[in-house]
Structure formats: structure tokens, C-alpha cells
Amino acid sequence: KIRPGAPNLSTRREPKEEEEDLTMDQPVKLAKVNRVLGRTGNTGNVTQVRVEFMDADAGTGTGRSIVRNVKGPVREGDILCLLEWEREARRLR
């Protein structure tokens, strides 16, 4: 029996149309891994890499490179799809 005022956990809320648009239409940028800098994180499960942004047309580098943290397997030459490209990771100590 469900008490009055108790939350009903059996029903799921459907996402609103505005919420779907925000997640689906985010621009992405491609970046190529130039160099693997090292492992970081509490248990070493994050890899710090230097990436160079790729031009959307030609696939060549634009010259701008930043340091990013990557979770999961990564090696030089990999192409990353970045959802957020303004922020740069802090360097390893």
C-alpha cells in the first residue's frame, strides 16, 4: 500500500523536449593526441595527454594544443571527440 504523500518510485519522469535538445545539439571538436604526458588521479586511472585541434574540413592540425585528462585507454595518434574544449587540465606535479 502506498501512503498518501509518499513518493511513488514506480513511475519514471519522461524528459522534457527542452532537455533533449540541450543534450543532442552540443557542438563537438576533434582533437588528435600528440603526446601522452603521464598518469594521474588517485589510483592512476586517468591519463594526461597533449592534444592538437583538428580542422573540420581538411583534418589537419590548426596549431592550437592543450592538455586534457582522458579516462580509459589512449595512445598517441588517437582522435578524441571533445564536448568541452575551452578548459585545460592542470599539469602533473
N, CA, C and O atoms as a GROMACS GRO file, in nm:
protein
  372
    1LYS      N    1   0.083  -0.118   0.000
    1LYS     CA    2   0.000   0.000   0.000
    1LYS      C    3   0.088   0.124   0.000
    1LYS      O    4   0.189   0.129   0.070
    2ILE      N    5   0.051   0.224  -0.077
    2ILE     CA    6   0.126   0.350  -0.083
    2ILE      C    7   0.057   0.451   0.008
    2ILE      O    8  -0.063   0.476  -0.003
    3ARG      N    9   0.138   0.508   0.097
    3ARG     CA   10   0.085   0.609   0.187
    3ARG      C   11   0.063   0.739   0.110
    3ARG      O   12   0.137   0.768   0.017
    4PRO      N   13  -0.037   0.818   0.149
    4PRO     CA   14  -0.056   0.948   0.085
    4PRO      C   15   0.066   1.038   0.116
    4PRO      O   16   0.112   1.044   0.230
    5GLY      N   17   0.116   1.104   0.015
    5GLY     CA   18   0.229   1.194   0.033
    5GLY      C   19   0.365   1.126   0.015
    5GLY      O   20   0.467   1.194   0.007
    6ALA      N   21   0.367   0.992   0.009
    6ALA     CA   22   0.493   0.921  -0.011
    6ALA      C   23   0.530   0.927  -0.159
    6ALA      O   24   0.442   0.924  -0.245
    7PRO      N   25   0.659   0.934  -0.190
    7PRO     CA   26   0.698   0.940  -0.331
    7PRO      C   27   0.668   0.807  -0.400
    7PRO      O   28   0.692   0.700  -0.345
    8ASN      N   29   0.618   0.816  -0.521
    8ASN     CA   30   0.588   0.697  -0.599
    8ASN      C   31   0.710   0.666  -0.684
    8ASN      O   32   0.736   0.734  -0.783
    9LEU      N   33   0.786   0.563  -0.647
    9LEU     CA   34   0.910   0.530  -0.715
    9LEU      C   35   0.888   0.446  -0.839
    9LEU      O   36   0.982   0.420  -0.913
   10SER      N   37   0.766   0.402  -0.863
   10SER     CA   38   0.742   0.313  -0.976
   10SER      C   39   0.725   0.390  -1.107
   10SER      O   40   0.736   0.331  -1.214
   11THR      N   41   0.699   0.520  -1.100
   11THR     CA   42   0.681   0.597  -1.224
   11THR      C   43   0.808   0.673  -1.256
   11THR      O   44   0.872   0.730  -1.168
   12ARG      N   45   0.844   0.672  -1.383
   12ARG     CA   46   0.963   0.746  -1.429
   12ARG      C   47   0.917   0.871  -1.501
   12ARG      O   48   0.818   0.869  -1.575
   13ARG      N   49   0.989   0.979  -1.479
   13ARG     CA   50   0.955   1.105  -1.545
   13ARG      C   51   1.019   1.105  -1.683
   13ARG      O   52   1.139   1.078  -1.696
   14GLU      N   53   0.943   1.136  -1.784
   14GLU     CA   54   0.996   1.148  -1.920
   14GLU      C   55   1.065   1.284  -1.933
   14GLU      O   56   1.014   1.384  -1.882
   15PRO      N   57   1.180   1.289  -2.002
   15PRO     CA   58   1.249   1.417  -2.018
   15PRO      C   59   1.167   1.512  -2.104
   15PRO      O   60   1.101   1.472  -2.199
   16LYS      N   61   1.173   1.640  -2.068
   16LYS     CA   62   1.102   1.740  -2.144
   16LYS      C   63   1.174   1.762  -2.276
   16LYS      O   64   1.290   1.725  -2.292
   17GLU      N   65   1.104   1.823  -2.371
   17GLU     CA   66   1.162   1.843  -2.503
   17GLU      C   67   1.283   1.936  -2.498
   17GLU      O   68   1.378   1.916  -2.574
   18GLU      N   69   1.280   2.037  -2.410
   18GLU     CA   70   1.393   2.129  -2.400
   18GLU      C   71   1.518   2.057  -2.350
   18GLU      O   72   1.628   2.086  -2.396
   19GLU      N   73   1.502   1.963  -2.258
   19GLU     CA   74   1.615   1.888  -2.203
   19GLU      C   75   1.680   1.802  -2.311
   19GLU      O   76   1.803   1.790  -2.315
   20GLU      N   77   1.599   1.741  -2.398
   20GLU     CA   78   1.653   1.658  -2.504
   20GLU      C   79   1.734   1.742  -2.603
   20GLU      O   80   1.838   1.697  -2.650
   21ASP      N   81   1.686   1.862  -2.634
   21ASP     CA   82   1.756   1.948  -2.729
   21ASP      C   83   1.891   1.990  -2.677
   21ASP      O   84   1.986   2.000  -2.754
   22LEU      N   85   1.903   2.014  -2.546
   22LEU     CA   86   2.030   2.058  -2.490
   22LEU      C   87   2.136   1.950  -2.500
   22LEU      O   88   2.253   1.981  -2.522
   23THR      N   89   2.099   1.826  -2.484
   23THR     CA   90   2.198   1.720  -2.486
   23THR      C   91   2.231   1.673  -2.627
   23THR      O   92   2.341   1.624  -2.650
   24MET      N   93   2.141   1.685  -2.720
   24MET     CA   94   2.162   1.631  -2.853
   24MET      C   95   2.234   1.727  -2.948
   24MET      O   96   2.302   1.681  -3.040
   25ASP      N   97   2.222   1.857  -2.928
   25ASP     CA   98   2.274   1.953  -3.024
   25ASP      C   99   2.402   2.022  -2.977
   25ASP      O  100   2.431   2.133  -3.020
   26GLN      N  101   2.478   1.959  -2.890
   26GLN     CA  102   2.601   2.020  -2.844
   26GLN      C  103   2.708   2.007  -2.952
   26GLN      O  104   2.724   1.900  -3.010
   27PRO      N  105   2.780   2.117  -2.982
   27PRO     CA  106   2.888   2.106  -3.082
   27PRO      C  107   3.005   2.028  -3.024
   27PRO      O  108   3.029   2.029  -2.903
   28VAL      N  109   3.078   1.962  -3.111
   28VAL     CA  110   3.195   1.885  -3.069
   28VAL      C  111   3.316   1.931  -3.150
   28VAL      O  112   3.300   1.986  -3.260
   29LYS      N  113   3.434   1.909  -3.097
   29LYS     CA  114   3.558   1.937  -3.169
   29LYS      C  115   3.644   1.812  -3.166
   29LYS      O  116   3.648   1.740  -3.066
   30LEU      N  117   3.712   1.788  -3.276
   30LEU     CA  118   3.802   1.675  -3.285
   30LEU      C  119   3.943   1.720  -3.250
   30LEU      O  120   3.987   1.828  -3.291
   31ALA      N  121   4.012   1.637  -3.174
   31ALA     CA  122   4.149   1.667  -3.135
   31ALA      C  123   4.232   1.540  -3.145
   31ALA      O  124   4.187   1.432  -3.108
   32LYS      N  125   4.354   1.554  -3.195
   32LYS     CA  126   4.444   1.440  -3.212
   32LYS      C  127   4.544   1.439  -3.098
   32LYS      O  128   4.600   1.543  -3.063
   33VAL      N  129   4.568   1.321  -3.039
   33VAL     CA  130   4.662   1.307  -2.927
   33VAL      C  131   4.804   1.314  -2.983
   33VAL      O  132   4.845   1.229  -3.062
   34ASN      N  133   4.879   1.417  -2.941
   34ASN     CA  134   5.018   1.432  -2.985
   34ASN      C  135   5.115   1.359  -2.894
   34ASN      O  136   5.209   1.295  -2.940
   35ARG      N  137   5.089   1.369  -2.763
   35ARG     CA  138   5.184   1.312  -2.668
   35ARG      C  139   5.111   1.269  -2.542
   35ARG      O  140   5.022   1.339  -2.493
   36VAL      N  141   5.148   1.153  -2.489
   36VAL     CA  142   5.096   1.106  -2.360
   36VAL      C  143   5.192   1.157  -2.254
   36VAL      O  144   5.310   1.124  -2.255
   37LEU      N  145   5.139   1.238  -2.160
   37LEU     CA  146   5.224   1.302  -2.060
   37LEU      C  147   5.242   1.217  -1.935
   37LEU      O  148   5.348   1.224  -1.873
   38GLY      N  149   5.144   1.140  -1.896
   38GLY     CA  150   5.157   1.057  -1.777
   38GLY      C  151   5.024   1.021  -1.718
   38GLY      O  152   4.919   1.060  -1.768
   39ARG      N  153   5.030   0.945  -1.608
   39ARG     CA  154   4.909   0.901  -1.539
   39ARG      C  155   4.883   0.992  -1.420
   39ARG      O  156   4.977   1.042  -1.357
   40THR      N  157   4.757   1.013  -1.390
   40THR     CA  158   4.718   1.096  -1.278
   40THR      C  159   4.592   1.037  -1.215
   40THR      O  160   4.542   0.935  -1.261
   41GLY      N  161   4.544   1.100  -1.113
   41GLY     CA  162   4.427   1.050  -1.042
   41GLY      C  163   4.470   0.973  -0.919
   41GLY      O  164   4.587   0.938  -0.904
   42ASN      N  165   4.376   0.946  -0.832
   42ASN     CA  166   4.404   0.878  -0.707
   42ASN      C  167   4.465   0.740  -0.729
   42ASN      O  168   4.559   0.702  -0.660
   43THR      N  169   4.411   0.666  -0.824
   43THR     CA  170   4.460   0.532  -0.849
   43THR      C  171   4.531   0.520  -0.983
   43THR      O  172   4.562   0.409  -1.026
   44GLY      N  173   4.557   0.631  -1.048
   44GLY     CA  174   4.627   0.629  -1.176
   44GLY      C  175   4.540   0.586  -1.292
   44GLY      O  176   4.591   0.536  -1.392
   45ASN      N  177   4.410   0.605  -1.280
   45ASN     CA  178   4.320   0.561  -1.386
   45ASN      C  179   4.291   0.669  -1.490
   45ASN      O  180   4.210   0.647  -1.580
   46VAL      N  181   4.354   0.784  -1.478
   46VAL     CA  182   4.336   0.894  -1.572
   46VAL      C  183   4.469   0.923  -1.638
   46VAL      O  184   4.572   0.930  -1.571
   47THR      N  185   4.468   0.941  -1.769
   47THR     CA  186   4.590   0.970  -1.844
   47THR      C  187   4.587   1.115  -1.889
   47THR      O  188   4.486   1.162  -1.941
   48GLN      N  189   4.697   1.185  -1.868
   48GLN     CA  190   4.706   1.324  -1.912
   48GLN      C  191   4.775   1.327  -2.048
   48GLN      O  192   4.883   1.271  -2.064
   49VAL      N  193   4.712   1.393  -2.145
   49VAL     CA  194   4.763   1.395  -2.282
   49VAL      C  195   4.764   1.538  -2.335
   49VAL      O  196   4.687   1.623  -2.290
   50ARG      N  197   4.852   1.564  -2.432
   50ARG     CA  198   4.852   1.691  -2.505
   50ARG      C  199   4.784   1.665  -2.639
   50ARG      O  200   4.827   1.578  -2.715
   51VAL      N  201   4.678   1.742  -2.667
   51VAL     CA  202   4.602   1.724  -2.790
   51VAL      C  203   4.612   1.849  -2.876
   51VAL      O  204   4.626   1.960  -2.826
   52GLU      N  205   4.604   1.828  -3.007
   52GLU     CA  206   4.604   1.938  -3.103
   52GLU      C  207   4.472   1.934  -3.177
   52GLU      O  208   4.430   1.829  -3.225
   53PHE      N  209   4.405   2.050  -3.187
   53PHE     CA  210   4.274   2.055  -3.251
   53PHE      C  211   4.288   2.034  -3.401
   53PHE      O  212   4.384   2.080  -3.464
   54MET      N  213   4.191   1.964  -3.457
   54MET     CA  214   4.190   1.935  -3.600
   54MET      C  215   4.090   2.025  -3.669
   54MET      O  216   3.985   2.058  -3.613
   55ASP      N  217   4.124   2.064  -3.790
   55ASP     CA  218   4.033   2.143  -3.872
   55ASP      C  219   3.922   2.051  -3.921
   55ASP      O  220   3.948   1.938  -3.961
   56ALA      N  221   3.798   2.099  -3.917
   56ALA     CA  222   3.685   2.015  -3.956
   56ALA      C  223   3.688   1.982  -4.105
   56ALA      O  224   3.638   1.877  -4.146
   57ASP      N  225   3.744   2.070  -4.187
   57ASP     CA  226   3.743   2.050  -4.332
   57ASP      C  227   3.852   1.953  -4.376
   57ASP      O  228   3.824   1.849  -4.435
   58ALA      N  229   3.979   1.990  -4.348
   58ALA     CA  230   4.091   1.917  -4.406
   58ALA      C  231   4.143   1.805  -4.317
   58ALA      O  232   4.209   1.713  -4.367
   59GLY      N  233   4.115   1.810  -4.188
   59GLY     CA  234   4.168   1.708  -4.099
   59GLY      C  235   4.310   1.736  -4.054
   59GLY      O  236   4.373   1.650  -3.994
   60THR      N  237   4.360   1.853  -4.082
   60THR     CA  238   4.495   1.889  -4.040
   60THR      C  239   4.490   1.967  -3.912
   60THR      O  240   4.385   2.020  -3.876
   61GLY      N  241   4.601   1.976  -3.842
   61GLY     CA  242   4.608   2.048  -3.715
   61GLY      C  243   4.603   2.198  -3.736
   61GLY      O  244   4.655   2.250  -3.835
   62THR      N  245   4.541   2.268  -3.642
   62THR     CA  246   4.532   2.413  -3.651
   62THR      C  247   4.645   2.480  -3.573
   62THR      O  248   4.661   2.601  -3.579
   63GLY      N  249   4.723   2.400  -3.501
   63GLY     CA  250   4.833   2.459  -3.426
   63GLY      C  251   4.800   2.481  -3.280
   63GLY      O  252   4.892   2.492  -3.199
   64ARG      N  253   4.675   2.488  -3.244
   64ARG     CA  254   4.638   2.510  -3.104
   64ARG      C  255   4.635   2.376  -3.032
   64ARG      O  256   4.568   2.283  -3.075
   65SER      N  257   4.709   2.368  -2.921
   65SER     CA  258   4.710   2.242  -2.845
   65SER      C  259   4.692   2.273  -2.698
   65SER      O  260   4.737   2.376  -2.648
   66ILE      N  261   4.625   2.182  -2.629
   66ILE     CA  262   4.601   2.196  -2.486
   66ILE      C  263   4.624   2.061  -2.419
   66ILE      O  264   4.637   1.958  -2.485
   67VAL      N  265   4.631   2.063  -2.286
   67VAL     CA  266   4.647   1.941  -2.206
   67VAL      C  267   4.510   1.900  -2.155
   67VAL      O  268   4.435   1.982  -2.101
   68ARG      N  269   4.476   1.772  -2.173
   68ARG     CA  270   4.348   1.720  -2.127
   68ARG      C  271   4.367   1.592  -2.047
   68ARG      O  272   4.468   1.523  -2.063
   69ASN      N  273   4.272   1.562  -1.961
   69ASN     CA  274   4.269   1.436  -1.888
   69ASN      C  275   4.174   1.341  -1.961
   69ASN      O  276   4.063   1.378  -1.998
   70VAL      N  277   4.220   1.216  -1.980
   70VAL     CA  278   4.140   1.116  -2.052
   70VAL      C  279   4.125   0.994  -1.964
   70VAL      O  280   4.223   0.944  -1.907
   71LYS      N  281   4.003   0.946  -1.951
   71LYS     CA  282   3.978   0.824  -1.876
   71LYS      C  283   3.962   0.710  -1.975
   71LYS      O  284   3.884   0.720  -2.070
   72GLY      N  285   4.035   0.604  -1.954
   72GLY     CA  286   4.029   0.490  -2.043
   72GLY      C  287   4.156   0.480  -2.127
   72GLY      O  288   4.245   0.564  -2.116
   73PRO      N  289   4.163   0.377  -2.211
   73PRO     CA  290   4.285   0.356  -2.290
   73PRO      C  291   4.303   0.464  -2.395
   73PRO      O  292   4.208   0.500  -2.466
   74VAL      N  293   4.425   0.517  -2.406
   74VAL     CA  294   4.456   0.619  -2.505
   74VAL      C  295   4.603   0.607  -2.544
   74VAL      O  296   4.686   0.572  -2.460
   75ARG      N  297   4.635   0.637  -2.668
   75ARG     CA  298   4.773   0.635  -2.714
   75ARG      C  299   4.791   0.746  -2.818
   75ARG      O  300   4.694   0.806  -2.864
   76GLU      N  301   4.916   0.772  -2.853
   76GLU     CA  302   4.947   0.877  -2.950
   76GLU      C  303   4.881   0.845  -3.083
   76GLU      O  304   4.880   0.730  -3.127
   77GLY      N  305   4.827   0.948  -3.146
   77GLY     CA  306   4.761   0.931  -3.275
   77GLY      C  307   4.611   0.912  -3.265
   77GLY      O  308   4.541   0.919  -3.366
   78ASP      N  309   4.559   0.887  -3.144
   78ASP     CA  310   4.415   0.870  -3.127
   78ASP      C  311   4.344   1.004  -3.151
   78ASP      O  312   4.401   1.110  -3.129
   79ILE      N  313   4.220   0.996  -3.198
   79ILE     CA  314   4.137   1.114  -3.220
   79ILE      C  315   4.033   1.118  -3.109
   79ILE      O  316   3.958   1.022  -3.089
   80LEU      N  317   4.028   1.230  -3.036
   80LEU     CA  318   3.930   1.248  -2.930
   80LEU      C  319   3.819   1.340  -2.978
   80LEU      O  320   3.844   1.434  -3.054
   81CYS      N  321   3.698   1.313  -2.936
   81CYS     CA  322   3.583   1.397  -2.966
   81CYS      C  323   3.552   1.475  -2.839
   81CYS      O  324   3.498   1.419  -2.743
   82LEU      N  325   3.585   1.603  -2.836
   82LEU     CA  326   3.573   1.683  -2.714
   82LEU      C  327   3.441   1.760  -2.715
   82LEU      O  328   3.412   1.835  -2.809
   83LEU      N  329   3.362   1.741  -2.610
   83LEU     CA  330   3.238   1.816  -2.594
   83LEU      C  331   3.266   1.953  -2.535
   83LEU      O  332   3.190   2.047  -2.557
   84GLU      N  333   3.373   1.965  -2.459
   84GLU     CA  334   3.409   2.091  -2.394
   84GLU      C  335   3.557   2.114  -2.421
   84GLU      O  336   3.640   2.034  -2.376
   85TRP      N  337   3.592   2.219  -2.493
   85TRP     CA  338   3.730   2.237  -2.538
   85TRP      C  339   3.794   2.365  -2.488
   85TRP      O  340   3.908   2.394  -2.525
   86GLU      N  341   3.725   2.442  -2.406
   86GLU     CA  342   3.782   2.567  -2.355
   86GLU      C  343   3.873   2.543  -2.235
   86GLU      O  344   3.970   2.617  -2.214
   87ARG      N  345   3.843   2.442  -2.157
   87ARG     CA  346   3.913   2.420  -2.031
   87ARG      C  347   4.036   2.334  -2.053
   87ARG      O  348   4.034   2.237  -2.128
   88GLU      N  349   4.146   2.372  -1.986
   88GLU     CA  350   4.269   2.296  -1.993
   88GLU      C  351   4.296   2.233  -1.857
   88GLU      O  352   4.270   2.294  -1.753
   89ALA      N  353   4.348   2.110  -1.859
   89ALA     CA  354   4.377   2.039  -1.735
   89ALA      C  355   4.502   2.097  -1.669
   89ALA      O  356   4.590   2.149  -1.737
   90ARG      N  357   4.508   2.089  -1.536
   90ARG     CA  358   4.629   2.130  -1.464
   90ARG      C  359   4.740   2.029  -1.488
   90ARG      O  360   4.713   1.909  -1.496
   91ARG      N  361   4.862   2.076  -1.499
   91ARG     CA  362   4.974   1.988  -1.529
   91ARG      C  363   5.007   1.899  -1.409
   91ARG      O  364   4.980   1.934  -1.294
   92LEU      N  365   5.066   1.783  -1.437
   92LEU     CA  366   5.111   1.691  -1.333
   92LEU      C  367   5.224   1.752  -1.254
   92LEU      O  368   5.303   1.830  -1.308
   93ARG      N  369   5.235   1.716  -1.126
   93ARG     CA  370   5.347   1.764  -1.044
   93ARG      C  371   5.454   1.660  -1.036
   93ARG      O  372   5.556   1.682  -0.971
   0.00000   0.00000   0.00000
